[in-house]
PDB file of C-alpha atoms in Angstrom:
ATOM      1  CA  UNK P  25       9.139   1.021  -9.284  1.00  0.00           C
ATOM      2  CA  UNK P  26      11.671   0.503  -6.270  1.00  0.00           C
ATOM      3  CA  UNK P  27       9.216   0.166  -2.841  1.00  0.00           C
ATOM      4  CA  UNK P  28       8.664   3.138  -1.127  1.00  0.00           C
ATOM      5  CA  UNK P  29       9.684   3.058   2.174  1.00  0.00           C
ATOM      6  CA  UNK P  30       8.990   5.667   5.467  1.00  0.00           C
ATOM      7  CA  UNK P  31      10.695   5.423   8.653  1.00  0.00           C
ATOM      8  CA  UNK P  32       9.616   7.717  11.415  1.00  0.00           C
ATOM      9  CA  UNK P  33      11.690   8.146  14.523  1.00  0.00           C
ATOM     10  CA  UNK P  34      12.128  10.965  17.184  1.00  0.00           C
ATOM     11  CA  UNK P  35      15.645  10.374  17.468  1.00  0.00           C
ATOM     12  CA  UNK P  36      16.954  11.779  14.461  1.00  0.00           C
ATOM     13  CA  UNK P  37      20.796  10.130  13.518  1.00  0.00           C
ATOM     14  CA  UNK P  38      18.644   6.803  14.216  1.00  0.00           C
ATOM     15  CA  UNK P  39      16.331   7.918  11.743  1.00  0.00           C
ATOM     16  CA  UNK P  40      18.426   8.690   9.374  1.00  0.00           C
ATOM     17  CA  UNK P  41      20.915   5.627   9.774  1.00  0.00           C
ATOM     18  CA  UNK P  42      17.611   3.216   9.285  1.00  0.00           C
ATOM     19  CA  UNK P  43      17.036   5.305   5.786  1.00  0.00           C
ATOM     20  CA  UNK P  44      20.433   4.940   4.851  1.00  0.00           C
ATOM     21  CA  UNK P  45      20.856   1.632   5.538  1.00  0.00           C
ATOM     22  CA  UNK P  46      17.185   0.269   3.302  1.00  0.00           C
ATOM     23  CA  UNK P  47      18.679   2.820   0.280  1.00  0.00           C
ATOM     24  CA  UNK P  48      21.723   0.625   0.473  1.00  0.00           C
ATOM     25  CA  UNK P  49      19.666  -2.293  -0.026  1.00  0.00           C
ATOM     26  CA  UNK P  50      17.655  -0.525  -3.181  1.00  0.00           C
ATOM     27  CA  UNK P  51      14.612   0.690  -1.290  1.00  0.00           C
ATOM     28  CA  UNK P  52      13.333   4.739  -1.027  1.00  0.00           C
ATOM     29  CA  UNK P  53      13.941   5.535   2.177  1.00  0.00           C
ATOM     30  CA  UNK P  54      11.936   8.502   3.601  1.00  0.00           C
ATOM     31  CA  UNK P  55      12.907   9.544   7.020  1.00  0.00           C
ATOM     32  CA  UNK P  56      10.648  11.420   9.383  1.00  0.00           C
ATOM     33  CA  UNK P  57      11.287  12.717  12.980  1.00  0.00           C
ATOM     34  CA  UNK P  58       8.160  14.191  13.404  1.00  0.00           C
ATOM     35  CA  UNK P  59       5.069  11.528  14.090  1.00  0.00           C
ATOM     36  CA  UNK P  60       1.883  14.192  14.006  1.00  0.00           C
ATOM     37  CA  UNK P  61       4.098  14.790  10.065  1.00  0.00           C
ATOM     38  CA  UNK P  62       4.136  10.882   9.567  1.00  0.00           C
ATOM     39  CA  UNK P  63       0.551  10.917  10.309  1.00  0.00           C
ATOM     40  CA  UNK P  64      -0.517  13.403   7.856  1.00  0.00           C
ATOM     41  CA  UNK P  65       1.899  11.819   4.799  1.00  0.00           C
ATOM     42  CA  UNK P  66      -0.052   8.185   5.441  1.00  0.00           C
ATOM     43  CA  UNK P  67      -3.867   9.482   4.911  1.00  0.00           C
ATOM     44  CA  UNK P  68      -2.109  10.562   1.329  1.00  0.00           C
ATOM     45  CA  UNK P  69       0.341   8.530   0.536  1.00  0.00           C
ATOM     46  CA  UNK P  70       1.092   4.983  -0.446  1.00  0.00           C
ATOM     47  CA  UNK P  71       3.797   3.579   1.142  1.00  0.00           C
ATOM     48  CA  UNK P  72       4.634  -0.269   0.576  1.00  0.00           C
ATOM     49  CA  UNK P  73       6.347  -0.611   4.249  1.00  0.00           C
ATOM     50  CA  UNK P  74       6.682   1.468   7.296  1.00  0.00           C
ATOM     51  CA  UNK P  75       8.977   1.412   9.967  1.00  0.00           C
ATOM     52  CA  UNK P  76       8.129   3.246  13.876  1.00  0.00           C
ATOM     53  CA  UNK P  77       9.578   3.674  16.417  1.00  0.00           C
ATOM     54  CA  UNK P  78       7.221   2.725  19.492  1.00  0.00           C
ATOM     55  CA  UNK P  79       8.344   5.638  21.809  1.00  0.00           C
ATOM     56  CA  UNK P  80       7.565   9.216  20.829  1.00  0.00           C
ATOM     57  CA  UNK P  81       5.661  12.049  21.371  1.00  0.00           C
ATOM     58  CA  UNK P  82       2.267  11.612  20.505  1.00  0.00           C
ATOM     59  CA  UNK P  83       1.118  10.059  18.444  1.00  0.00           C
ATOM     60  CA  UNK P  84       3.519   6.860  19.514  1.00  0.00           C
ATOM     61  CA  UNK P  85       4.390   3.834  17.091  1.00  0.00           C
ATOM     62  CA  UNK P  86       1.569   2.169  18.277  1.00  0.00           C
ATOM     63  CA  UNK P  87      -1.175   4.908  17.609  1.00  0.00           C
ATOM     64  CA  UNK P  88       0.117   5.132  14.411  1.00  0.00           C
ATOM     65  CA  UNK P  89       0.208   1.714  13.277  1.00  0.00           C
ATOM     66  CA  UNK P  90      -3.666   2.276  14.428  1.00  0.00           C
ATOM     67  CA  UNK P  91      -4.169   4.642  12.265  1.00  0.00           C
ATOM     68  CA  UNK P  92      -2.155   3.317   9.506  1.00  0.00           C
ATOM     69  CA  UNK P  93      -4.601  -0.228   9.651  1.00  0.00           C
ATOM     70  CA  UNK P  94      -7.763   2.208   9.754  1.00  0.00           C
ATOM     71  CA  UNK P  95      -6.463   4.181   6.502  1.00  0.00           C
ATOM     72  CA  UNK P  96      -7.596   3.825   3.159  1.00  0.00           C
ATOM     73  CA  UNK P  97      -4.550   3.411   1.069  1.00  0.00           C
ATOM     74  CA  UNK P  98      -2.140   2.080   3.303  1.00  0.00           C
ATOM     75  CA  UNK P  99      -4.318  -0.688   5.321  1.00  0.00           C
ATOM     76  CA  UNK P 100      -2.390  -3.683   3.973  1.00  0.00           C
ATOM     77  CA  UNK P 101       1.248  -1.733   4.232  1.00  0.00           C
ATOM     78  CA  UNK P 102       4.101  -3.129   6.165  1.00  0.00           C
ATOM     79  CA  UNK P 103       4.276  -2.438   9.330  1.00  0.00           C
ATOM     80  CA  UNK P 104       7.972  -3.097  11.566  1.00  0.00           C
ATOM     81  CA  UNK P 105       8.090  -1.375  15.129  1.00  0.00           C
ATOM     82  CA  UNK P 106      11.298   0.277  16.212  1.00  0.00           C
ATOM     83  CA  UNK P 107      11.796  -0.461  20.026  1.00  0.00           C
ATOM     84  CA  UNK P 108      14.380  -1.001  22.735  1.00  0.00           C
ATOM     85  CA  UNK P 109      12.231  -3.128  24.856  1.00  0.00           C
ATOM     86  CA  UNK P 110      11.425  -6.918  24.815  1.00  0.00           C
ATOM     87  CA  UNK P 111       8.077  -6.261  26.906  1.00  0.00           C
ATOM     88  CA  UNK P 112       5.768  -9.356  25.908  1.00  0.00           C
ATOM     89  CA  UNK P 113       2.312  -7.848  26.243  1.00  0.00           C
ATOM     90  CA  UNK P 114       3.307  -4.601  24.736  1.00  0.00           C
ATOM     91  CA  UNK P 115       4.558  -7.109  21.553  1.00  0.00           C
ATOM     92  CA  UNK P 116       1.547  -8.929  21.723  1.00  0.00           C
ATOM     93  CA  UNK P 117      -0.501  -5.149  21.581  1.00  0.00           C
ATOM     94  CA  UNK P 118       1.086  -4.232  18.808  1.00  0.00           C
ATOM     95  CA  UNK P 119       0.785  -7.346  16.841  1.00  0.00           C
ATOM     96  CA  UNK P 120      -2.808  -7.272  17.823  1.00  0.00           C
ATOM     97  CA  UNK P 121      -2.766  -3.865  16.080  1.00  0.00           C
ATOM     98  CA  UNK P 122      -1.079  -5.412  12.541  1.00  0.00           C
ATOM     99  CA  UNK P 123       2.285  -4.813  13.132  1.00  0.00           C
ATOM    100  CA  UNK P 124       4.185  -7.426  11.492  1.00  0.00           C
ATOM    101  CA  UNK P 125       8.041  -7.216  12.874  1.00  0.00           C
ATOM    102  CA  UNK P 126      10.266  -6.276  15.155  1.00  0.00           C
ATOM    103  CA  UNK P 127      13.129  -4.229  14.824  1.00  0.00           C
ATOM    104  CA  UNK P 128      15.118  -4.134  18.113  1.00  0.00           C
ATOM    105  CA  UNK P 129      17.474  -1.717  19.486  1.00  0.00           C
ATOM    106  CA  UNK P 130      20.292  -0.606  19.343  1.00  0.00           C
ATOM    107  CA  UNK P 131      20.270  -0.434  15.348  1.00  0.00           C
ATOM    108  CA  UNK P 132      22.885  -2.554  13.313  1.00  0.00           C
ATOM    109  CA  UNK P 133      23.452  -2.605  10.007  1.00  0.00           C
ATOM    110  CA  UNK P 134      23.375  -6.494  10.068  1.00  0.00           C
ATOM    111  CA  UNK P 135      20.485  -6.710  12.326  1.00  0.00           C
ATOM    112  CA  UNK P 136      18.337  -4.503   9.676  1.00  0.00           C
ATOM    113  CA  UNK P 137      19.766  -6.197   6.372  1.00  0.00           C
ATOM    114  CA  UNK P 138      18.826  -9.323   8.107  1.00  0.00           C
ATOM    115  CA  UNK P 139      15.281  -8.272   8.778  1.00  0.00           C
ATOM    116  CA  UNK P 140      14.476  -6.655   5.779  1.00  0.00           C
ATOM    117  CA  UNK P 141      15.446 -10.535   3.860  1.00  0.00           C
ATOM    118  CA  UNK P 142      13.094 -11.756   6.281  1.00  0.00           C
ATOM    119  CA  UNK P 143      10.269  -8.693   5.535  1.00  0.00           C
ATOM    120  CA  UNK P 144      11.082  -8.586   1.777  1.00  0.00           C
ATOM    121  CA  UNK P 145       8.563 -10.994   0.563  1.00  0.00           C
ATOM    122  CA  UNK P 146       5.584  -9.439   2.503  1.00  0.00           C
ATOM    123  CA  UNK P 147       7.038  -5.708   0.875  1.00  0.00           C
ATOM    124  CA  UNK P 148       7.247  -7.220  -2.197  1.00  0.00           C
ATOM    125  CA  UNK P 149       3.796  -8.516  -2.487  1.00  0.00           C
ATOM    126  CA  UNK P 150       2.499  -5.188  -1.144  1.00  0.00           C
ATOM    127  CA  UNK P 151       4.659  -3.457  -4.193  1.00  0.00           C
ATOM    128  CA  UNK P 152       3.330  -5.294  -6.677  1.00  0.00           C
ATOM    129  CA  UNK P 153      -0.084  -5.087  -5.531  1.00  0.00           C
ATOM    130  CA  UNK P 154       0.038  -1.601  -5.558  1.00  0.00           C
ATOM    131  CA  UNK P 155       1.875  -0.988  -8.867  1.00  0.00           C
ATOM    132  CA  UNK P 156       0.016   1.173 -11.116  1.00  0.00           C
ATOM    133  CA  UNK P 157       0.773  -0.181 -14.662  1.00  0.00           C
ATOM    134  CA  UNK P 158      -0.366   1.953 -17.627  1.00  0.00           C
ATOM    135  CA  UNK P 159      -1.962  -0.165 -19.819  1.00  0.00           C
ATOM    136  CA  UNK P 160      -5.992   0.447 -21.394  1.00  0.00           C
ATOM    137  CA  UNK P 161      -8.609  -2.002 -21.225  1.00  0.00           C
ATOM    138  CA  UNK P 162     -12.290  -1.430 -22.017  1.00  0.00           C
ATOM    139  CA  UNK P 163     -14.645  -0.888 -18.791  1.00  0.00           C
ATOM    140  CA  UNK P 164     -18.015  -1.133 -18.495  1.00  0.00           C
ATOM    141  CA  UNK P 165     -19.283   0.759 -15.042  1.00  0.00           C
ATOM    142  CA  UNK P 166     -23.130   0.959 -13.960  1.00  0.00           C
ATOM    143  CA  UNK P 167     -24.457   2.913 -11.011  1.00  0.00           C
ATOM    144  CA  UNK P 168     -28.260   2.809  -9.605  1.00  0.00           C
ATOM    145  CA  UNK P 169     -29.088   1.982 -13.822  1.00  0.00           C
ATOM    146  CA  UNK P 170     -26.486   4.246 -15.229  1.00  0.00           C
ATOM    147  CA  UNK P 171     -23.686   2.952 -17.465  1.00  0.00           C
ATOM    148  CA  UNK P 172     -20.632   4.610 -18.392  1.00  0.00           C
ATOM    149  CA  UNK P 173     -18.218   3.112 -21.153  1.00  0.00           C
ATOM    150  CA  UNK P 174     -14.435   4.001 -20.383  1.00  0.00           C
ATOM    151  CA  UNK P 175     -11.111   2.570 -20.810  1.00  0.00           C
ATOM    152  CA  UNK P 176      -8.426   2.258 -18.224  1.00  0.00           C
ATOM    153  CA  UNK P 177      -5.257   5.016 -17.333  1.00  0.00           C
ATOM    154  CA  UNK P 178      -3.838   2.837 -15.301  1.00  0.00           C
ATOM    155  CA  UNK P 179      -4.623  -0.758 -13.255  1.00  0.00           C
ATOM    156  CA  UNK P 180      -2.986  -2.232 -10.443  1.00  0.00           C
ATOM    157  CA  UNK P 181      -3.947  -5.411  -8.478  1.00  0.00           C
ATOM    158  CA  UNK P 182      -5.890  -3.167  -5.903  1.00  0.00           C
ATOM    159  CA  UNK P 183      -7.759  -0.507  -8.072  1.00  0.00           C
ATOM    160  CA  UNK P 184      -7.773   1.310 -11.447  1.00  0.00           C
ATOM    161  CA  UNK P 185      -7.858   5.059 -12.982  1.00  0.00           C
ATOM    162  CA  UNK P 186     -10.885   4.746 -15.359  1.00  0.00           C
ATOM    163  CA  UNK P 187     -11.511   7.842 -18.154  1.00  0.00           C
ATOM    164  CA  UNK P 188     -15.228   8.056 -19.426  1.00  0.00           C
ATOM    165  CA  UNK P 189     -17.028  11.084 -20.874  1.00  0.00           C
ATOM    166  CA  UNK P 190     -18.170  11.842 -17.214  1.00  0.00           C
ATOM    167  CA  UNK P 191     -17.355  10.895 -13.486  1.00  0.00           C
ATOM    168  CA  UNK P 192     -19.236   9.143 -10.983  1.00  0.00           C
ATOM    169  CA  UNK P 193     -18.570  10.550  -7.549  1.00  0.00           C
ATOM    170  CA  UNK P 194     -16.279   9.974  -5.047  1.00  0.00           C
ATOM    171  CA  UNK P 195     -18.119   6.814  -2.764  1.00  0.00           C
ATOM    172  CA  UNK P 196     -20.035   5.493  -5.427  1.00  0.00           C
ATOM    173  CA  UNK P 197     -20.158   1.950  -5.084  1.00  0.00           C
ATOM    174  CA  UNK P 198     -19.905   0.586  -9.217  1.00  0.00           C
ATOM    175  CA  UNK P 199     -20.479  -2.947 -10.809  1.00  0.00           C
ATOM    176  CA  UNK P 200     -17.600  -3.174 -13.383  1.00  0.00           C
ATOM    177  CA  UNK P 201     -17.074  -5.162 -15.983  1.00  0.00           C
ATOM    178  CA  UNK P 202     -13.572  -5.236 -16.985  1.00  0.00           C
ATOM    179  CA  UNK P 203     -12.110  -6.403 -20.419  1.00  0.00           C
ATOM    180  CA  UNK P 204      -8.327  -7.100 -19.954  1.00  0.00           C
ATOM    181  CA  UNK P 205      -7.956  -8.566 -23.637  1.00  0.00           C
ATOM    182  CA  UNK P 206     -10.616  -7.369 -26.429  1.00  0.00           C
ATOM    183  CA  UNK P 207     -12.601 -10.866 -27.019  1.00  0.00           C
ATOM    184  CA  UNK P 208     -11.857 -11.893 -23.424  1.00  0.00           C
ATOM    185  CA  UNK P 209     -14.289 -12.460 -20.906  1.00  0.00           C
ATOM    186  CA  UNK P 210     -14.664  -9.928 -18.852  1.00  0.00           C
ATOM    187  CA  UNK P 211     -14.019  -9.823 -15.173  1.00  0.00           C
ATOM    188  CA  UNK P 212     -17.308  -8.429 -13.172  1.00  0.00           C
ATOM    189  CA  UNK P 213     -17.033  -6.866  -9.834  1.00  0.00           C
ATOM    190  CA  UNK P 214     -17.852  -4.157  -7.413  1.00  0.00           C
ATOM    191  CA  UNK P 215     -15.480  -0.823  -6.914  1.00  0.00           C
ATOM    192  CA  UNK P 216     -15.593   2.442  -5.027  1.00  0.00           C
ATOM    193  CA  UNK P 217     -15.054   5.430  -6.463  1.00  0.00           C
ATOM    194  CA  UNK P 218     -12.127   6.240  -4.230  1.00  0.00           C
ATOM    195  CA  UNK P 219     -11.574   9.858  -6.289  1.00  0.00           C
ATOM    196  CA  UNK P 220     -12.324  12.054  -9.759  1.00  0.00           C
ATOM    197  CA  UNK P 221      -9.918  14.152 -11.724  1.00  0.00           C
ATOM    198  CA  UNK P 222     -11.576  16.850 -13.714  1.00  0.00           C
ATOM    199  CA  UNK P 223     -15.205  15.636 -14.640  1.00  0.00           C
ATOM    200  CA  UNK P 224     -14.328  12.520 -16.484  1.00  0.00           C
ATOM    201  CA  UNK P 225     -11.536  10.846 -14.784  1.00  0.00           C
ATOM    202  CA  UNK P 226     -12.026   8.151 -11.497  1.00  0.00           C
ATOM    203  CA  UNK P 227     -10.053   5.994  -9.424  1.00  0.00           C
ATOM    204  CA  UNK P 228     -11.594   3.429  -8.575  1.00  0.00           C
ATOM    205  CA  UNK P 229     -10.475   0.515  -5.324  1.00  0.00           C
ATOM    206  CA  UNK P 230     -11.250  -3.119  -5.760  1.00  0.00           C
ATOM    207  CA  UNK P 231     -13.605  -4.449  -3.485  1.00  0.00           C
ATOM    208  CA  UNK P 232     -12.684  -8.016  -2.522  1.00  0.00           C
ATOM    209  CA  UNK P 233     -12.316  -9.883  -5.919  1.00  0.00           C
ATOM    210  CA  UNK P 234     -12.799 -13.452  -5.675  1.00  0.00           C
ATOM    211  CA  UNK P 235      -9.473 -15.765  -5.888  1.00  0.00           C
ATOM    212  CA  UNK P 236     -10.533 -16.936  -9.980  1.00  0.00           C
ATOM    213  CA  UNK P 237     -11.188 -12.724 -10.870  1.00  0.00           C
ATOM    214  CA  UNK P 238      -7.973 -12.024  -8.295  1.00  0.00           C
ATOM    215  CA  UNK P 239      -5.871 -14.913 -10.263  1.00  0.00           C
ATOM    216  CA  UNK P 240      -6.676 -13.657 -13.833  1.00  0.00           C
ATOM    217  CA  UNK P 241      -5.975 -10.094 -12.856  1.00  0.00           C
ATOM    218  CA  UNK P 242      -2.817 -11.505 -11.073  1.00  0.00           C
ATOM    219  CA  UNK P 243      -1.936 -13.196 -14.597  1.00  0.00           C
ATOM    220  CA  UNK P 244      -2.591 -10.361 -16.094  1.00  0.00           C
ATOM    221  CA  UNK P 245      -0.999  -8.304 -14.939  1.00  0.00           C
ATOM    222  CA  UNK P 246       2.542  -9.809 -13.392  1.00  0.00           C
ATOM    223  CA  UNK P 247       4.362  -9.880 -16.894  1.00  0.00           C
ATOM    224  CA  UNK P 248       3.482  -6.514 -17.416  1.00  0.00           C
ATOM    225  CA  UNK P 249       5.273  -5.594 -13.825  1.00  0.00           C
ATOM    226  CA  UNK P 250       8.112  -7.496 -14.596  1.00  0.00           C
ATOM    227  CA  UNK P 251       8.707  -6.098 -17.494  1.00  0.00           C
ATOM    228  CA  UNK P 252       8.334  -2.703 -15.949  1.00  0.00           C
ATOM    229  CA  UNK P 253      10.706  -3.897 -13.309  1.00  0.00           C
TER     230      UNK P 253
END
C-alpha cells in the first residue's frame, strides 16, 4: 500500500542516495540509471511519483516527463525534475510539460525530506486514487445493445477489474452501471476497456466521472483504504 516511487538518474551513487533517502521516509524507492529502461517500465507500470533527472542521454528528464503525461496509466503521476541548473525558461518548459517540482542539486538529505513534505499531499492523492481495493459490487455493462452482468475484482477511484461470463475487448467504450451497496443507487458512467484476462475478465478506466458520481465513489471507497492502510 506504501507509494511506489521511481527515480531515474544517469549518475548512479545519486541515484541511489535519492532511493535511499524516500525508503527512509516509508516510500518504495526504485532506482534506475538507464532512461530508454525508465521509459519502457512507465508504459507498464503505475507509479504514484517520479523523480528525473533533466540531463541524460536520450531520452532526457524532459522527454520523459513527455512521455510520462502522454501515457495511459501514469498521466496524473508525480512528476519532480532532478537538475543542477536554475535556468528560468528551461523551468518554465518543463512545467509547461506537467512537471510539478524541483529538486535542485547537489542532493541533501534535508533538501529532499523537505520536498517530499511539500510533494506528499499531491503523492498521496495520486496513491489513493490508484489503490486497487478488493471489494465486489454488482455491474451492469452495455456495449452497441449488449449487456453483460458482472461483479467487481477489484475498484479503485480511477478504474475497476470487472468478471462476467465473457469479455468485451480491449477499447471498448462501456456505459456502466455500478452498484456499490445492494439497494443503492447505482452510479452510471462511461469506461474503456483498458485490458481482458482470459475471456471473462476486464479492466476497465473511468472516464471523467462527474464530482456527485466522483464524491460517492470517493465515500465509498476511502474507509475501505484506510482500513487497508
Amino acid at each position: 500500500m506504501r507509494a511506489q516511487i521511481l527515480v531515474v538518474d544517469d549518475d548512479a551513487p545519486s541515484c541511489e542516495l535519492i532511493a535511499e533517502i524516500l525508503r527512509s521516509a516509508g516510500f518504495d524507492a526504485s532506482p534506475l540509471t538507464n532512461s530508454r529502461e525508465a521509459a519502457e517500465r512507465l508504459t507498464k507500470e503505475k507509479f504514484h511519483a517520479v523523480f528525473l533527472d533533466m540531463r541524460m542521454p536520450p531520452p532526457d528528464g524532459l522527454e520523459l516527463a513527455r512521455q510520462i503525461r502522454g501515457s495511459r496509466i501514469n498521466a496524473s503521476t508525480v512528476i519532480i525534475m532532478i537538475t543542477g541548473e536554475q535556468d528560468r525558461t528551461l523551468m518554465k518548459r518543463a512545467f509547461d510539460i506537467g512537471v510539478g517540482f524541483f529538486l535542485f542539486k547537489p542532493v541533501e538529505r534535508n533538501k529532499l525530506l523537505k520536498l517530499i513534505r511539500v510533494a506528499e499531499n499531491s503523492i498521496e492523492r495520486e496513491r489513493r486514487r490508484y489503490t486497487r481495493l478488493p471489494v465486489r459490487c454488482s455491474a451492469l455493462l452495455e456495449s452497441n445493445g449488449k449487456q453483460l452482468e458482472g461483479a467487481t475484482v477489484d475498484i479503485s477511484s480511477g478504474g475497476m477489474l470487472v468478471r462476467s461470463y465473457l469479455a468485451f475487448p480491449a477499447g471498448t467504450l462501456v456505459k456502466v452501471k455500478l452498484e456499490l451497496k445492494t439497494g443503492s443507487t447505482p452510479l452510471e458512467f462511461e469506461a474503456r476497456v483498458v485490458r481482458t484476462i482470459g475471456t471473462d475478465c476486464m479492466g476497465l478506466e473511468f472516464n471523467q466521472l462527474d464530482p456527485k458520481q466522483s464524491a460517492r465513489l470517493q465515500e465509498f471507497l476511502l474507509p475501505l483504504i484506510l482500513a487497508a492502510a
